[in-house]
Coordinates of C-alpha atoms in Angstrom, one line a residue:
X1 CA 0.7 -13.0 -25.2
X2 CA 2.5 -9.6 -25.4
X3 CA -0.6 -7.8 -24.0
X4 CA -1.1 -10.4 -21.3
X5 CA 2.5 -10.0 -20.1
X6 CA 2.2 -6.2 -20.1
X7 CA -1.0 -6.5 -18.1
X8 CA 0.7 -8.7 -15.6
X9 CA 3.7 -6.4 -15.1
X10 CA 1.4 -3.3 -14.7
X11 CA -0.8 -5.0 -12.1
X12 CA 1.8 -7.1 -10.2
X13 CA 4.2 -4.2 -10.0
X14 CA 4.1 -0.4 -10.4
X15 CA 4.7 -0.4 -14.2
X16 CA 7.4 -2.0 -16.2
X17 CA 10.2 -0.3 -18.0
X18 CA 10.5 -1.0 -21.7
X19 CA 13.5 -3.2 -21.0
X20 CA 11.6 -5.2 -18.4
X21 CA 8.6 -5.7 -20.7
X22 CA 10.8 -6.9 -23.5
X23 CA 12.6 -9.4 -21.2
X24 CA 9.3 -10.7 -19.8
X25 CA 7.8 -11.1 -23.3
X26 CA 10.8 -13.2 -24.3
X27 CA 10.5 -15.7 -21.4
X28 CA 6.7 -15.8 -21.5
X29 CA 3.7 -15.2 -19.2
X30 CA 3.9 -18.3 -17.0
X31 CA 7.7 -17.9 -16.4
X32 CA 7.1 -14.2 -15.6
X33 CA 4.3 -15.0 -13.1
X34 CA 6.7 -17.5 -11.3
X35 CA 9.6 -15.0 -11.3
X36 CA 7.5 -12.2 -9.9
X37 CA 5.8 -14.2 -7.2
X38 CA 8.9 -16.2 -6.2
X39 CA 11.7 -13.6 -6.1
X40 CA 15.1 -15.1 -5.3
X41 CA 18.2 -13.5 -4.1
X42 CA 18.7 -9.9 -2.9
X43 CA 16.9 -7.0 -4.6
X44 CA 19.9 -5.3 -6.3
X45 CA 17.9 -2.3 -7.3
X46 CA 16.5 -1.7 -3.8
X47 CA 20.0 -1.6 -2.3
X48 CA 20.3 1.8 -3.9
X49 CA 17.5 2.9 -1.5
X50 CA 18.6 1.8 2.0
X51 CA 16.2 2.2 4.9
X52 CA 16.6 5.7 6.3
X53 CA 18.1 6.3 9.8
X54 CA 15.5 8.7 11.2
X55 CA 17.0 9.1 14.6
X56 CA 14.8 9.2 17.8
X57 CA 11.3 10.6 18.0
X58 CA 11.8 14.1 19.5
X59 CA 8.7 13.6 21.7
X60 CA 9.9 10.4 23.3
X61 CA 11.9 12.2 25.9
X62 CA 9.8 15.3 26.5
X63 CA 7.5 15.1 29.5
X64 CA 6.2 18.6 29.8
X65 CA 7.5 20.4 26.7
X66 CA 7.5 24.2 26.5
X67 CA 6.0 25.9 23.4
X68 CA 9.5 26.3 22.0
X69 CA 10.4 22.6 22.6
X70 CA 7.1 21.6 21.0
X71 CA 7.7 23.7 17.9
X72 CA 11.2 22.3 17.5
X73 CA 10.0 18.7 18.0
X74 CA 7.2 19.2 15.4
X75 CA 9.8 20.6 12.9
X76 CA 12.0 17.6 13.5
X77 CA 9.1 15.2 13.0
X78 CA 8.1 17.0 9.7
X79 CA 11.7 16.5 8.4
X80 CA 11.7 12.8 9.4
X81 CA 8.3 12.2 7.8
X82 CA 9.6 13.9 4.6
X83 CA 12.6 11.6 4.7
X84 CA 10.5 8.6 5.2
X85 CA 8.1 9.3 2.3
X86 CA 11.0 10.2 0.0
X87 CA 12.7 6.9 0.8
X88 CA 9.6 4.7 0.2
X89 CA 8.8 6.4 -3.1
X90 CA 12.4 6.0 -4.2
X91 CA 12.4 2.3 -3.2
X92 CA 9.2 1.7 -5.2
X93 CA 10.9 3.2 -8.2
X94 CA 14.3 1.4 -8.1
X95 CA 13.3 -2.0 -6.7
X96 CA 13.8 -5.0 -9.0
X97 CA 11.3 -7.1 -7.0
X98 CA 8.3 -5.1 -8.1
X99 CA 5.7 -7.6 -6.9
X100 CA 7.2 -7.4 -3.4
X101 CA 6.9 -3.6 -3.4
X102 CA 3.4 -3.7 -4.7
X103 CA 2.3 -6.2 -2.1
X104 CA 3.8 -3.9 0.7
X105 CA 1.8 -1.1 -0.8
X106 CA -1.3 -3.3 -0.8
X107 CA -0.8 -4.1 2.9
X108 CA -0.4 -0.5 3.7
X109 CA -3.8 0.2 2.3
X110 CA -5.3 -3.0 4.0
X111 CA -3.9 -2.2 7.5
X112 CA -4.5 1.5 6.8
X113 CA -2.7 3.6 9.4
X114 CA -2.0 7.4 9.1
X115 CA 0.9 9.4 10.3
X116 CA -1.4 12.3 10.6
X117 CA -2.8 10.9 13.8
X118 CA 0.1 8.6 14.9
X119 CA 2.5 11.5 14.3
X120 CA 5.7 9.4 14.9
X121 CA 7.7 8.6 11.8
X122 CA 9.5 6.0 13.8
X123 CA 6.3 4.1 14.6
X124 CA 5.3 4.3 10.9
X125 CA 8.6 2.9 9.8
X126 CA 8.4 0.1 12.3
X127 CA 5.0 -0.8 10.9
X128 CA 6.3 -0.6 7.4
X129 CA 9.1 -3.1 8.3
X130 CA 6.4 -5.5 9.7
X131 CA 4.4 -5.3 6.5
X132 CA 7.5 -6.0 4.5
X133 CA 9.1 -8.8 6.6
X134 CA 6.2 -10.9 7.8
X135 CA 6.6 -14.3 6.0
X136 CA 2.9 -14.9 5.6
X137 CA -0.5 -13.4 6.4
X138 CA -1.0 -15.4 9.7
X139 CA 2.3 -14.1 11.0
X140 CA 1.5 -10.6 9.8
X141 CA -1.9 -10.6 11.6
X142 CA -0.3 -11.7 14.8
X143 CA 2.2 -8.9 14.6
X144 CA -0.2 -6.2 13.5
X145 CA -2.7 -6.7 16.4
X146 CA 0.0 -5.4 18.7
X147 CA 1.6 -3.0 16.2
X148 CA 2.2 0.3 18.1
X149 CA 1.2 2.5 15.2
X150 CA -2.0 0.6 14.4
X151 CA -3.1 0.3 18.1
X152 CA -2.5 4.0 18.6
X153 CA -4.3 4.9 15.4
X154 CA -7.4 3.0 16.6
X155 CA -7.2 4.2 20.2
X156 CA -6.2 0.8 21.5
X157 CA -4.2 2.5 24.3
X158 CA -7.5 3.6 25.8
X159 CA -8.9 0.1 25.9
X160 CA -8.9 -1.1 29.5
X161 CA -10.8 -3.5 31.6
X162 CA -12.8 -0.7 33.2
X163 CA -13.3 1.4 30.1
X164 CA -13.4 -0.9 27.0
X165 CA -12.7 0.6 23.6
X166 CA -13.9 -1.6 20.7
X167 CA -12.3 0.3 17.7
X168 CA -9.4 -2.2 17.1
X169 CA -11.7 -5.2 17.7
X170 CA -14.3 -4.0 15.2
X171 CA -11.8 -3.2 12.4
X172 CA -10.0 -6.5 13.1
X173 CA -13.3 -8.3 12.3
X174 CA -14.7 -6.0 9.6
X175 CA -11.7 -4.7 7.6
X176 CA -8.6 -6.8 8.4
X177 CA -9.6 -10.4 8.8
X178 CA -13.2 -11.4 8.2
X179 CA -15.4 -8.9 6.5
X180 CA -18.9 -7.5 7.1
X181 CA -21.5 -10.1 8.1
X182 CA -19.1 -12.6 9.6
X183 CA -19.5 -11.6 13.2
X184 CA -22.0 -10.1 15.7
X185 CA -21.9 -7.0 17.9
X186 CA -21.4 -9.3 20.9
X187 CA -18.4 -10.8 19.1
X188 CA -16.9 -7.3 18.8
X189 CA -17.5 -6.5 22.4
X190 CA -15.9 -9.7 23.6
X191 CA -13.0 -9.3 21.2
X192 CA -12.5 -5.8 22.6
X193 CA -12.0 -7.4 26.0
X194 CA -9.3 -9.6 24.6
X195 CA -7.4 -6.6 23.4
X196 CA -7.4 -4.6 26.7
X197 CA -4.3 -3.4 28.6
X198 CA -1.9 -2.6 25.8
X199 CA 0.0 0.7 26.4
X200 CA 2.5 2.6 24.1
X201 CA 6.0 3.0 25.5
X202 CA 7.2 5.9 23.3
X203 CA 10.8 5.7 24.5
X204 CA 11.1 2.0 23.5
X205 CA 8.8 2.4 20.5
X206 CA 6.7 -0.7 21.4
X207 CA 3.6 -1.8 23.2
X208 CA 3.7 -3.2 26.8
X209 CA 0.9 -5.1 28.5
X210 CA -0.4 -3.5 31.7
X211 CA -1.7 -6.4 33.7
X212 CA -3.8 -4.1 35.9
X213 CA -5.9 -2.9 33.0
X214 CA -6.0 -6.2 31.1
X215 CA -9.2 -8.3 31.2
X216 CA -8.0 -11.8 31.8
X217 CA -11.5 -13.3 32.2
X218 CA -13.3 -15.7 30.0
X219 CA -14.8 -14.4 26.7
X220 CA -17.1 -16.0 24.2
X221 CA -16.2 -15.1 20.6
X222 CA -17.8 -16.6 17.5
X223 CA -19.1 -19.5 19.6
X224 CA -15.8 -20.3 21.3
X225 CA -15.2 -19.6 25.0
X226 CA -11.7 -19.1 26.4
X227 CA -9.5 -16.6 28.2
X228 CA -8.7 -15.0 24.9
X229 CA -5.7 -12.7 24.5
X230 CA -4.6 -10.6 21.5
X231 CA -2.7 -13.6 20.0
X232 CA -5.3 -16.3 20.6
X233 CA -8.0 -13.9 19.3
X234 CA -6.2 -13.5 16.0
X235 CA -5.6 -17.3 15.8
X236 CA -9.3 -17.8 16.3
X237 CA -10.2 -15.4 13.4
X238 CA -7.5 -16.9 11.2
X239 CA -9.1 -20.3 11.5
X240 CA -12.4 -19.1 10.2
X241 CA -13.0 -20.0 6.6
X242 CA -14.2 -16.5 6.0
X243 CA -10.7 -15.1 6.7
X244 CA -9.0 -16.8 3.7
X245 CA -12.0 -15.9 1.5
X246 CA -11.9 -12.3 2.6
X247 CA -8.2 -11.9 1.9
X248 CA -8.6 -13.5 -1.5
X249 CA -11.4 -11.1 -2.3
X250 CA -9.4 -8.1 -1.2
X251 CA -6.4 -9.2 -3.4
X252 CA -8.8 -9.5 -6.4
X253 CA -10.3 -6.1 -5.7
X254 CA -6.9 -4.4 -5.8
X255 CA -5.1 -6.5 -8.4
X256 CA -7.9 -7.6 -10.8
X257 CA -11.2 -5.7 -10.6
X258 CA -12.7 -3.1 -8.3
X259 CA -16.1 -3.5 -10.0
X260 CA -16.6 -7.2 -10.9
X261 CA -16.9 -9.8 -8.1
X262 CA -14.3 -12.5 -7.8
X263 CA -15.4 -15.7 -9.6
X264 CA -15.9 -18.5 -7.1
X265 CA -13.4 -20.8 -8.9
X266 CA -10.7 -18.1 -8.8
X267 CA -11.4 -17.5 -5.1
X268 CA -11.1 -21.2 -4.3
X269 CA -7.8 -21.5 -6.0
X270 CA -6.5 -18.5 -4.1
X271 CA -7.9 -19.8 -0.8
X272 CA -6.1 -23.0 -1.3
X273 CA -2.8 -21.1 -1.1
X274 CA -3.7 -19.1 2.1
X275 CA -1.9 -17.8 4.2
X276 CA 1.0 -17.2 1.8
X277 CA 0.2 -14.0 -0.1
X278 CA 2.7 -14.5 -3.0
X279 CA 1.2 -18.0 -3.6
X280 CA -2.3 -16.5 -3.5
X281 CA -1.2 -13.9 -6.1
X282 CA 0.4 -16.6 -8.2
X283 CA -2.9 -18.5 -8.3
X284 CA -4.7 -15.2 -9.2
X285 CA -2.3 -14.3 -12.0
X286 CA -2.4 -17.8 -13.5
X287 CA -6.2 -17.7 -13.7
X288 CA -7.9 -16.9 -16.9
X289 CA -10.3 -14.7 -15.0
X290 CA -7.4 -12.3 -14.2
X291 CA -6.4 -11.8 -17.8
X292 CA -10.0 -11.2 -18.7
X293 CA -10.0 -8.0 -16.5
X294 CA -7.7 -6.1 -18.9
X295 CA -8.6 -2.5 -19.4
X296 CA -10.8 -2.3 -16.2
X297 CA -8.5 -1.0 -13.5
X298 CA -7.7 2.7 -13.0
X299 CA -4.2 3.4 -11.7
X300 CA -4.1 4.7 -8.2
X301 CA -2.1 8.0 -7.9
X302 CA 0.9 6.3 -6.3
X303 CA 0.9 3.6 -9.0
X304 CA 0.6 6.3 -11.7
X305 CA 3.5 8.4 -10.3
X306 CA 5.9 5.5 -9.5
X307 CA 5.2 3.8 -12.8
X308 CA 5.8 7.1 -14.7
X309 CA 9.1 7.7 -13.0
X310 CA 10.3 4.2 -13.6
X311 CA 9.4 4.4 -17.3
X312 CA 10.9 7.9 -18.0
X313 CA 14.0 7.1 -16.0
X314 CA 13.7 9.4 -13.0
X315 CA 14.0 8.6 -9.4
X316 CA 12.8 10.6 -6.4
X317 CA 16.2 10.8 -4.7
X318 CA 17.8 12.4 -7.8
X319 CA 15.2 15.2 -8.1
X320 CA 15.7 18.6 -6.6
X321 CA 14.1 18.8 -3.1
X322 CA 11.6 21.4 -4.1
X323 CA 10.5 19.4 -7.1
X324 CA 10.0 16.2 -5.0
X325 CA 8.0 18.2 -2.4
X326 CA 5.7 19.4 -5.3
X327 CA 5.3 15.8 -6.5
X328 CA 4.5 14.4 -3.0
X329 CA 2.1 17.3 -2.3
X330 CA 0.6 16.5 -5.7
X331 CA -0.1 13.0 -4.5
X332 CA -1.8 14.5 -1.5
X333 CA -3.9 16.6 -3.8
X334 CA -4.8 13.5 -5.8
X335 CA -5.9 11.9 -2.5
X336 CA -3.1 9.3 -2.0
X337 CA -0.1 10.4 0.0
X338 CA 2.0 7.5 1.3
X339 CA 1.8 6.9 5.1
X340 CA -1.4 9.0 5.2
X341 CA -4.5 7.0 4.1
X342 CA -7.8 9.0 4.7
X343 CA -9.3 6.5 7.1
X344 CA -9.0 2.9 8.4
X345 CA -10.8 1.8 5.3
X346 CA -7.8 2.8 3.2
X347 CA -8.0 4.4 -0.2
X348 CA -10.8 4.2 -2.8
X349 CA -10.4 2.4 -6.1
X350 CA -11.6 2.5 -9.7
X351 CA -13.5 5.6 -11.1
X352 CA -13.0 7.5 -7.8
X353 CA -9.7 8.6 -9.2
X354 CA -11.1 9.9 -12.5
X355 CA -12.2 13.4 -11.7
X356 CA -11.7 16.6 -13.6
X357 CA -9.8 18.1 -10.7
X358 CA -7.5 15.0 -10.7
X359 CA -7.0 15.3 -14.4
X360 CA -5.8 18.9 -14.1
X361 CA -3.4 18.1 -11.3
X362 CA -2.0 15.0 -13.1
X363 CA -1.4 17.2 -16.1
X364 CA 0.7 19.5 -13.9
X365 CA 2.6 16.7 -12.3
X366 CA 3.3 15.0 -15.7
X367 CA 4.6 18.3 -17.0
X368 CA 7.0 18.5 -14.0
X369 CA 8.3 15.1 -14.7
X370 CA 8.8 15.8 -18.4
X371 CA 10.6 19.0 -17.5
X372 CA 13.4 16.9 -16.0
X373 CA 13.9 14.9 -19.2
X374 CA 16.5 15.4 -21.9
X375 CA 14.7 14.2 -25.1
X376 CA 15.4 14.1 -28.8
X377 CA 12.7 13.8 -31.4
X378 CA 9.9 11.4 -30.5
X379 CA 7.0 9.9 -32.4
X380 CA 3.8 8.7 -30.8
X381 CA 5.1 5.2 -31.3
X382 CA 8.2 6.1 -29.4
X383 CA 6.2 7.4 -26.4
X384 CA 4.0 4.3 -26.4
X385 CA 7.2 2.1 -26.2
X386 CA 8.6 4.3 -23.4
X387 CA 5.4 4.1 -21.4
X388 CA 4.7 0.5 -22.2
X389 CA 1.3 1.4 -23.7
X390 CA -0.1 -1.4 -25.9
X391 CA -1.5 1.1 -28.5
X392 CA -3.0 4.5 -28.8
X393 CA -6.6 5.1 -29.8
X394 CA -7.0 7.2 -33.0
X395 CA -8.0 10.2 -30.9
X396 CA -5.0 10.1 -28.6
X397 CA -2.7 9.4 -31.5
X398 CA -3.9 12.5 -33.3
X399 CA -3.4 14.6 -30.1
X400 CA 0.2 13.3 -29.7
X401 CA 1.0 14.1 -33.3
X402 CA 0.0 17.7 -32.8
X403 CA 2.4 18.1 -29.8
X404 CA 4.9 20.9 -30.2
X405 CA 7.9 19.0 -28.8
X406 CA 8.9 15.7 -27.1
X407 CA 8.3 16.9 -23.6
X408 CA 4.7 17.9 -24.3
X409 CA 4.2 14.6 -26.1
X410 CA 5.4 12.6 -23.0
X411 CA 3.3 14.8 -20.8
X412 CA 0.2 14.1 -22.8
X413 CA 1.0 10.4 -22.9
X414 CA 1.2 10.3 -19.1
X415 CA -2.3 11.7 -18.8
X416 CA -3.9 9.7 -21.6
X417 CA -6.7 7.3 -20.9
X418 CA -4.6 4.5 -22.3
X419 CA -2.0 5.1 -19.6
X420 CA -4.5 5.7 -16.7
X421 CA -6.4 2.4 -17.2
X422 CA -4.8 -1.0 -17.2

């Protein structure tokens, strides 16, 4: 049972502290599943990381900026983006409701939107609030189809009755709600018509519907004919059986296995709980198929860094600014910087993170973390307990025994295969 509980905490959250693991082992697997997927009361830990007050987007009130004004605005945006990234990493580390934080991170990769194109930290924060506060997937999908950051990211502001743009409609079908093979090209074209007319009001930080560029005519989508709008289009897609199955499969892919397909019985149990994500996760974690995936998932860079900081007792907001910048830049070097997924398809998974270049960079980042620690003498067993590793292989144990000091031992533990794979 101990290893099952450790697996659950590593997958459902970003990595348990030794105290959290001990407490979960004491109450048992089933009780821990229920506690993580049904969090009650305020998140006391997260109150130490309040949502930042970014101030206004400096571009919102500039109509024809000079080169000097543009440079100043870009500098302000860079500072706001740094503040936003620092805050989210800090919240992931200190939050007690770890399954909530992990699910928000999952949605960020699912509805992948990048600040590199959107530019506005304010729009990215507004989207983050939507990912965090939507009560269920149906509500989330209805909000996201008119989310300013997502619509701008997918060029939805250029989608008009006279010049249709199908980007958002295509990704809504392929990546967000249904999956490949569940729609036709004609469905995408007609769905694109339903999404016409939305424009970004930067001053208000929201979308407005321009009736003059909106196609209010009849559309036929997936065999249904109506005067579809953004809202009714999403409702149509949500009612398709493929939608619940697709979301269950995506949750399996990120929480259970990126290489093995979801067993039909597991999928059916999860689909029965759609559209409530925490209930779908509860069905997943309670399934024997989930526990059978132990040792098959490679930690994503953000999972690795956040889990490491939780376990060694560091938090981003307490680190020197230059150190934190190096860590965030390191995440970028590893290929996973928060608020900046590489494409609308989100980040890769599995062995894609296991490269020689990534190993060298993680060694450097682990050394930076260890340099901030004040440690006494440690044994390999002590490091395993600190990092919540079930056991070391003989090879890793021998390497740790040869470490010159405790900081090097922790550094090596953080880059070990046993720590990288869950």
